[in-house]
Amino acid sequence: MKILLLGGSSFLGRAYAAEALSRGHLVTTFNRGRSATDLPGVETVRGDRDSAEDIARLVDGRAWDAVVDTSAQQPAQAALTAGLLRDRAGHYTVVSSVHAFADWPDRVIDEDSPLHPCPADTPPDQPFSPALKAGCERAVLEIFGAERTLVLNSGLLVGPYEIGGRLPWWLERMARGGRVLAPGDPQRTMQVIDVRDFAVFGLDLLTARTAGRFLTTAPPGRLRFGEWLETCRAVAGVADTELVWVPDAKLLAEGPDRVEPWSELPLWAPDLPELTGTWLADTGRAEAAGLRCRPFAETAGDTWEWLRERGPAEDTDAAGRKGRPGAAARQGIEPTKERRLLAAFG
């Protein structure tokens, strides 16, 4: 097949490109060339997806069997690209997010849960909001139609080349050794999906020209937070690393050492009403359609190998900013604050 990737150079786009190339597909990537280097073997077209002129140049003389959109952040972007590709491609995959659902992370969601009421014709350049993903979906569906559109609502993606910094932060924290602040309940379940498993599933559906919506993340209950941290500790391989578990309530107590959920200790979703559904998305439809997830130990090991090749990231120890799950935030608690909390509660 001839596949166009909108994005295609970093993390999810890279995983899609690598998997598509391994299957013998012909891959075109469209991006600005700022995030990462495109994989060898793809046709690279440089441009800005906010520019009608750039997209017109992309489609000039070209057509594809399918489009995979991993980079739409604004409904206006999605509408512009889908409009110019409508007669140039037969199938459109829009990679959305659990953020598109109005009830997440407060409640358990499935594919039929209500979406945020963000219209397809939302003006461009909106400030970040989870609702924008719902608008992107609507824009593509209005233009390509339900019979040619696949919507994949992604859960939390991890793995090599991760740009969110959550799994890398924990691995690098374990590698520094010593006493590590482990928040909350080690038995609390998680839902994270290896980016490569997401790409495999997405391409399986694409090649079958499947339409519809799929919540695409690991099944609930498959991984626990204690296993997540213990695996990170084992993979980093520093002998003196010790996990010190501190209950949610102590870390959430008001004061200068209150810890912000999700960002200061990445992926920590404490027992709060507004976070009840964070790790409970119903993945039954995706599993029935063939979604398979590798063991977390494999993901952690491969991510650690990539980190060792890449070297330390900037701002590894930067303080997190406030935000609900998935909101843009710098990851990681400052070491001095972590030491104060360990002295007080550990």
PDB file of N, CA, C and O in Angstrom, residues 237-278:
ATOM      1  N   GLY A 237      19.340  -1.199  36.902  1.00  0.00           N
ATOM      2  CA  GLY A 237      20.433  -2.036  37.372  1.00  0.00           C
ATOM      3  C   GLY A 237      21.391  -1.414  38.361  1.00  0.00           C
ATOM      4  O   GLY A 237      22.564  -1.788  38.396  1.00  0.00           O
ATOM      5  N   VAL A 238      20.895  -0.471  39.187  1.00  0.00           N
ATOM      6  CA  VAL A 238      21.754   0.141  40.204  1.00  0.00           C
ATOM      7  C   VAL A 238      21.445  -0.535  41.545  1.00  0.00           C
ATOM      8  O   VAL A 238      20.315  -0.487  42.029  1.00  0.00           O
ATOM      9  N   ALA A 239      22.453  -1.122  42.158  1.00  0.00           N
ATOM     10  CA  ALA A 239      22.236  -2.004  43.302  1.00  0.00           C
ATOM     11  C   ALA A 239      21.643  -1.301  44.508  1.00  0.00           C
ATOM     12  O   ALA A 239      20.868  -1.894  45.259  1.00  0.00           O
ATOM     13  N   ASP A 240      22.004  -0.019  44.740  1.00  0.00           N
ATOM     14  CA  ASP A 240      21.559   0.619  45.980  1.00  0.00           C
ATOM     15  C   ASP A 240      20.232   1.363  45.832  1.00  0.00           C
ATOM     16  O   ASP A 240      19.835   2.097  46.724  1.00  0.00           O
ATOM     17  N   THR A 241      19.516   1.172  44.730  1.00  0.00           N
ATOM     18  CA  THR A 241      18.218   1.827  44.555  1.00  0.00           C
ATOM     19  C   THR A 241      17.182   1.163  45.455  1.00  0.00           C
ATOM     20  O   THR A 241      16.998  -0.050  45.421  1.00  0.00           O
ATOM     21  N   GLU A 242      16.503   1.982  46.246  1.00  0.00           N
ATOM     22  CA  GLU A 242      15.511   1.470  47.196  1.00  0.00           C
ATOM     23  C   GLU A 242      14.212   2.262  47.034  1.00  0.00           C
ATOM     24  O   GLU A 242      14.204   3.491  47.095  1.00  0.00           O
ATOM     25  N   LEU A 243      13.100   1.557  46.821  1.00  0.00           N
ATOM     26  CA  LEU A 243      11.795   2.206  46.732  1.00  0.00           C
ATOM     27  C   LEU A 243      11.244   2.440  48.132  1.00  0.00           C
ATOM     28  O   LEU A 243      11.193   1.527  48.952  1.00  0.00           O
ATOM     29  N   VAL A 244      10.825   3.675  48.386  1.00  0.00           N
ATOM     30  CA  VAL A 244      10.219   4.038  49.673  1.00  0.00           C
ATOM     31  C   VAL A 244       8.790   4.475  49.395  1.00  0.00           C
ATOM     32  O   VAL A 244       8.545   5.548  48.843  1.00  0.00           O
ATOM     33  N   TRP A 245       7.819   3.648  49.787  1.00  0.00           N
ATOM     34  CA  TRP A 245       6.417   3.917  49.475  1.00  0.00           C
ATOM     35  C   TRP A 245       5.818   4.873  50.500  1.00  0.00           C
ATOM     36  O   TRP A 245       5.938   4.665  51.710  1.00  0.00           O
ATOM     37  N   VAL A 246       5.183   5.937  50.006  1.00  0.00           N
ATOM     38  CA  VAL A 246       4.555   6.945  50.846  1.00  0.00           C
ATOM     39  C   VAL A 246       3.087   7.050  50.439  1.00  0.00           C
ATOM     40  O   VAL A 246       2.790   7.196  49.242  1.00  0.00           O
ATOM     41  N   PRO A 247       2.148   6.981  51.378  1.00  0.00           N
ATOM     42  CA  PRO A 247       0.724   6.999  51.033  1.00  0.00           C
ATOM     43  C   PRO A 247       0.296   8.284  50.327  1.00  0.00           C
ATOM     44  O   PRO A 247       0.881   9.358  50.523  1.00  0.00           O
ATOM     45  N   ASP A 248      -0.766   8.157  49.535  1.00  0.00           N
ATOM     46  CA  ASP A 248      -1.322   9.296  48.809  1.00  0.00           C
ATOM     47  C   ASP A 248      -1.573  10.491  49.722  1.00  0.00           C
ATOM     48  O   ASP A 248      -1.207  11.633  49.406  1.00  0.00           O
ATOM     49  N   ALA A 249      -2.226  10.235  50.839  1.00  0.00           N
ATOM     50  CA  ALA A 249      -2.689  11.333  51.692  1.00  0.00           C
ATOM     51  C   ALA A 249      -1.530  12.208  52.163  1.00  0.00           C
ATOM     52  O   ALA A 249      -1.664  13.434  52.244  1.00  0.00           O
ATOM     53  N   LYS A 250      -0.397  11.600  52.471  1.00  0.00           N
ATOM     54  CA  LYS A 250       0.743  12.384  52.950  1.00  0.00           C
ATOM     55  C   LYS A 250       1.318  13.260  51.840  1.00  0.00           C
ATOM     56  O   LYS A 250       1.729  14.396  52.069  1.00  0.00           O
ATOM     57  N   LEU A 251       1.334  12.753  50.634  1.00  0.00           N
ATOM     58  CA  LEU A 251       1.890  13.513  49.523  1.00  0.00           C
ATOM     59  C   LEU A 251       0.945  14.615  49.043  1.00  0.00           C
ATOM     60  O   LEU A 251       1.380  15.600  48.441  1.00  0.00           O
ATOM     61  N   LEU A 252      -0.354  14.450  49.329  1.00  0.00           N
ATOM     62  CA  LEU A 252      -1.350  15.427  48.887  1.00  0.00           C
ATOM     63  C   LEU A 252      -1.670  16.474  49.947  1.00  0.00           C
ATOM     64  O   LEU A 252      -2.457  17.387  49.688  1.00  0.00           O
ATOM     65  N   ALA A 253      -1.082  16.349  51.130  1.00  0.00           N
ATOM     66  CA  ALA A 253      -1.362  17.307  52.203  1.00  0.00           C
ATOM     67  C   ALA A 253      -0.968  18.719  51.769  1.00  0.00           C
ATOM     68  O   ALA A 253       0.079  18.931  51.148  1.00  0.00           O
ATOM     69  N   GLU A 254      -1.814  19.685  52.098  1.00  0.00           N
ATOM     70  CA  GLU A 254      -1.548  21.061  51.700  1.00  0.00           C
ATOM     71  C   GLU A 254      -0.271  21.578  52.351  1.00  0.00           C
ATOM     72  O   GLU A 254       0.031  21.282  53.502  1.00  0.00           O
ATOM     73  N   GLY A 255       0.455  22.359  51.610  1.00  0.00           N
ATOM     74  CA  GLY A 255       1.700  22.919  52.124  1.00  0.00           C
ATOM     75  C   GLY A 255       2.742  22.978  51.028  1.00  0.00           C
ATOM     76  O   GLY A 255       2.504  22.543  49.888  1.00  0.00           O
ATOM     77  N   PRO A 256       3.922  23.478  51.323  1.00  0.00           N
ATOM     78  CA  PRO A 256       4.958  23.651  50.293  1.00  0.00           C
ATOM     79  C   PRO A 256       5.459  22.349  49.709  1.00  0.00           C
ATOM     80  O   PRO A 256       6.014  22.344  48.605  1.00  0.00           O
ATOM     81  N   ASP A 257       5.284  21.240  50.423  1.00  0.00           N
ATOM     82  CA  ASP A 257       5.763  19.959  49.914  1.00  0.00           C
ATOM     83  C   ASP A 257       4.643  19.081  49.365  1.00  0.00           C
ATOM     84  O   ASP A 257       4.820  17.879  49.161  1.00  0.00           O
ATOM     85  N   ARG A 258       3.489  19.676  49.115  1.00  0.00           N
ATOM     86  CA  ARG A 258       2.442  18.927  48.408  1.00  0.00           C
ATOM     87  C   ARG A 258       2.993  18.524  47.036  1.00  0.00           C
ATOM     88  O   ARG A 258       3.654  19.294  46.347  1.00  0.00           O
ATOM     89  N   VAL A 259       2.696  17.301  46.633  1.00  0.00           N
ATOM     90  CA  VAL A 259       3.175  16.785  45.359  1.00  0.00           C
ATOM     91  C   VAL A 259       2.033  16.805  44.350  1.00  0.00           C
ATOM     92  O   VAL A 259       0.921  16.335  44.642  1.00  0.00           O
ATOM     93  N   GLU A 260       2.300  17.357  43.181  1.00  0.00           N
ATOM     94  CA  GLU A 260       1.276  17.423  42.142  1.00  0.00           C
ATOM     95  C   GLU A 260       1.150  16.064  41.462  1.00  0.00           C
ATOM     96  O   GLU A 260       2.132  15.539  40.935  1.00  0.00           O
ATOM     97  N   PRO A 261      -0.053  15.493  41.463  1.00  0.00           N
ATOM     98  CA  PRO A 261      -0.245  14.219  40.780  1.00  0.00           C
ATOM     99  C   PRO A 261       0.144  14.313  39.306  1.00  0.00           C
ATOM    100  O   PRO A 261       0.041  15.358  38.673  1.00  0.00           O
ATOM    101  N   TRP A 262       0.610  13.176  38.793  1.00  0.00           N
ATOM    102  CA  TRP A 262       0.869  12.957  37.370  1.00  0.00           C
ATOM    103  C   TRP A 262       2.177  13.558  36.872  1.00  0.00           C
ATOM    104  O   TRP A 262       2.887  12.948  36.114  1.00  0.00           O
ATOM    105  N   SER A 263       2.499  14.781  37.288  1.00  0.00           N
ATOM    106  CA  SER A 263       3.660  15.437  36.690  1.00  0.00           C
ATOM    107  C   SER A 263       4.895  15.383  37.582  1.00  0.00           C
ATOM    108  O   SER A 263       5.986  15.048  37.105  1.00  0.00           O
ATOM    109  N   GLU A 264       4.760  15.700  38.880  1.00  0.00           N
ATOM    110  CA  GLU A 264       5.955  15.683  39.735  1.00  0.00           C
ATOM    111  C   GLU A 264       6.462  14.261  39.950  1.00  0.00           C
ATOM    112  O   GLU A 264       7.668  14.037  40.041  1.00  0.00           O
ATOM    113  N   LEU A 265       5.556  13.318  40.075  1.00  0.00           N
ATOM    114  CA  LEU A 265       5.923  11.904  40.090  1.00  0.00           C
ATOM    115  C   LEU A 265       5.156  11.267  38.936  1.00  0.00           C
ATOM    116  O   LEU A 265       3.993  10.907  39.071  1.00  0.00           O
ATOM    117  N   PRO A 266       5.773  11.177  37.769  1.00  0.00           N
ATOM    118  CA  PRO A 266       5.050  10.848  36.533  1.00  0.00           C
ATOM    119  C   PRO A 266       4.185   9.601  36.637  1.00  0.00           C
ATOM    120  O   PRO A 266       4.603   8.559  37.139  1.00  0.00           O
ATOM    121  N   LEU A 267       2.945   9.767  36.171  1.00  0.00           N
ATOM    122  CA  LEU A 267       1.922   8.726  36.097  1.00  0.00           C
ATOM    123  C   LEU A 267       1.332   8.363  37.456  1.00  0.00           C
ATOM    124  O   LEU A 267       0.540   7.417  37.548  1.00  0.00           O
ATOM    125  N   TRP A 268       1.678   9.106  38.487  1.00  0.00           N
ATOM    126  CA  TRP A 268       1.029   8.899  39.783  1.00  0.00           C
ATOM    127  C   TRP A 268      -0.365   9.500  39.711  1.00  0.00           C
ATOM    128  O   TRP A 268      -0.535  10.705  39.586  1.00  0.00           O
ATOM    129  N   ALA A 269      -1.380   8.622  39.774  1.00  0.00           N
ATOM    130  CA  ALA A 269      -2.780   9.035  39.774  1.00  0.00           C
ATOM    131  C   ALA A 269      -3.384   8.594  41.101  1.00  0.00           C
ATOM    132  O   ALA A 269      -3.863   7.461  41.236  1.00  0.00           O
ATOM    133  N   PRO A 270      -3.325   9.448  42.120  1.00  0.00           N
ATOM    134  CA  PRO A 270      -3.767   9.051  43.453  1.00  0.00           C
ATOM    135  C   PRO A 270      -5.259   8.783  43.525  1.00  0.00           C
ATOM    136  O   PRO A 270      -6.008   9.035  42.574  1.00  0.00           O
ATOM    137  N   ASP A 271      -5.673   8.298  44.670  1.00  0.00           N
ATOM    138  CA  ASP A 271      -7.070   7.920  44.893  1.00  0.00           C
ATOM    139  C   ASP A 271      -7.902   9.176  45.136  1.00  0.00           C
ATOM    140  O   ASP A 271      -8.213   9.534  46.277  1.00  0.00           O
ATOM    141  N   LEU A 272      -8.252   9.844  44.040  1.00  0.00           N
ATOM    142  CA  LEU A 272      -9.073  11.049  44.067  1.00  0.00           C
ATOM    143  C   LEU A 272     -10.282  10.856  43.163  1.00  0.00           C
ATOM    144  O   LEU A 272     -10.162  10.207  42.113  1.00  0.00           O
ATOM    145  N   PRO A 273     -11.447  11.404  43.518  1.00  0.00           N
ATOM    146  CA  PRO A 273     -12.641  11.195  42.690  1.00  0.00           C
ATOM    147  C   PRO A 273     -12.462  11.612  41.237  1.00  0.00           C
ATOM    148  O   PRO A 273     -12.952  10.937  40.323  1.00  0.00           O
ATOM    149  N   GLU A 274     -11.735  12.703  41.018  1.00  0.00           N
ATOM    150  CA  GLU A 274     -11.584  13.202  39.648  1.00  0.00           C
ATOM    151  C   GLU A 274     -10.608  12.382  38.813  1.00  0.00           C
ATOM    152  O   GLU A 274     -10.444  12.631  37.602  1.00  0.00           O
ATOM    153  N   LEU A 275      -9.968  11.371  39.423  1.00  0.00           N
ATOM    154  CA  LEU A 275      -9.045  10.514  38.690  1.00  0.00           C
ATOM    155  C   LEU A 275      -9.497   9.055  38.670  1.00  0.00           C
ATOM    156  O   LEU A 275      -8.728   8.172  38.280  1.00  0.00           O
ATOM    157  N   THR A 276     -10.736   8.804  39.043  1.00  0.00           N
ATOM    158  CA  THR A 276     -11.223   7.442  39.214  1.00  0.00           C
ATOM    159  C   THR A 276     -11.046   6.587  37.969  1.00  0.00           C
ATOM    160  O   THR A 276     -10.685   5.413  38.038  1.00  0.00           O
ATOM    161  N   GLY A 277     -11.297   7.155  36.801  1.00  0.00           N
ATOM    162  CA  GLY A 277     -11.269   6.358  35.573  1.00  0.00           C
ATOM    163  C   GLY A 277      -9.969   6.400  34.807  1.00  0.00           C
ATOM    164  O   GLY A 277      -9.907   5.879  33.676  1.00  0.00           O
ATOM    165  N   THR A 278      -8.925   6.974  35.400  1.00  0.00           N
ATOM    166  CA  THR A 278      -7.668   7.169  34.663  1.00  0.00           C
ATOM    167  C   THR A 278      -7.165   5.895  34.014  1.00  0.00           C
ATOM    168  O   THR A 278      -6.782   5.888  32.836  1.00  0.00           O
TER     169      THR A 278
END
